[in-house]
Amino acid sequence: MKFILVVFSVVLVLAILAGILDWYFWGRSPQERYRSTRIHPSSEPPSFSAQDKEDSDEKRT
């Protein structure tokens, strides 16, 4: 009886891990997968809008 319980619990844990991995690799959009796997997120040059530029100019004065 104990053997069946151990086998059942191991199978249950493996099924949960398989579900998590399945969601992680296939349940998200390609953009989300790309964002989560970038090594250096700050390597992209920042994109400034016109409003951000105006705000930064106001802070300097």
Short mmCIF file of C-alpha atoms in Angstrom, two decimals:
data_model
loop_
_atom_site.label_atom_id
_atom_site.label_comp_id
_atom_site.label_asym_id
_atom_site.label_seq_id
_atom_site.Cartn_x
_atom_site.Cartn_y
_atom_site.Cartn_z
CA MET A 1 0.00 0.00 0.00
CA LYS A 2 2.82 2.38 0.84
CA PHE A 3 4.51 1.61 -2.49
CA ILE A 4 1.36 2.56 -4.41
CA LEU A 5 1.11 5.82 -2.47
CA VAL A 6 4.76 6.71 -3.22
CA VAL A 7 4.37 5.90 -6.92
CA PHE A 8 1.13 7.91 -7.10
CA SER A 9 2.71 10.95 -5.41
CA VAL A 10 5.77 10.82 -7.71
CA VAL A 11 3.53 10.61 -10.79
CA LEU A 12 1.44 13.50 -9.47
CA VAL A 13 4.52 15.70 -8.94
CA LEU A 14 5.84 14.84 -12.42
CA ALA A 15 2.46 15.68 -13.96
CA ILE A 16 2.41 19.06 -12.22
CA LEU A 17 5.96 19.82 -13.38
CA ALA A 18 5.08 18.78 -16.94
CA GLY A 19 2.06 21.10 -16.86
CA ILE A 20 4.17 24.02 -15.64
CA LEU A 21 6.82 23.42 -18.30
CA ASP A 22 4.14 23.07 -20.97
CA TRP A 23 2.63 26.40 -19.97
CA TYR A 24 6.05 28.05 -19.74
CA PHE A 25 7.18 27.05 -23.23
CA TRP A 26 3.91 26.85 -25.20
CA GLY A 27 1.23 28.66 -23.22
CA ARG A 28 2.60 32.14 -23.79
CA SER A 29 2.91 34.29 -26.87
CA PRO A 30 6.26 34.48 -28.71
CA GLN A 31 6.78 38.05 -27.50
CA GLU A 32 6.39 37.00 -23.87
CA ARG A 33 8.78 34.09 -24.41
CA TYR A 34 11.32 36.47 -26.01
CA ARG A 35 11.07 38.96 -23.16
CA SER A 36 11.53 36.25 -20.53
CA THR A 37 14.64 34.78 -22.18
CA ARG A 38 16.61 37.97 -22.87
CA ILE A 39 19.90 37.98 -21.01
CA HIS A 40 20.33 41.75 -20.78
CA PRO A 41 16.98 43.54 -20.86
CA SER A 42 18.71 46.93 -20.74
CA SER A 43 20.72 46.23 -23.89
CA GLU A 44 18.01 47.78 -26.08
CA PRO A 45 18.31 51.50 -26.65
CA PRO A 46 15.51 53.31 -24.84
CA SER A 47 12.78 54.75 -27.01
CA PHE A 48 11.72 58.21 -25.94
CA SER A 49 8.44 59.75 -26.89
CA ALA A 50 7.99 63.48 -27.44
CA GLN A 51 6.24 63.80 -24.06
CA ASP A 52 9.17 62.16 -22.26
CA LYS A 53 11.58 64.58 -23.94
CA GLU A 54 9.47 67.55 -22.85
CA ASP A 55 9.32 66.22 -19.30
CA SER A 56 13.09 65.77 -19.12
CA ASP A 57 13.64 69.29 -20.52
CA GLU A 58 11.35 70.72 -17.83
CA LYS A 59 13.28 68.91 -15.10
CA ARG A 60 16.59 70.42 -16.24
CA THR A 61 15.38 74.02 -15.91
#
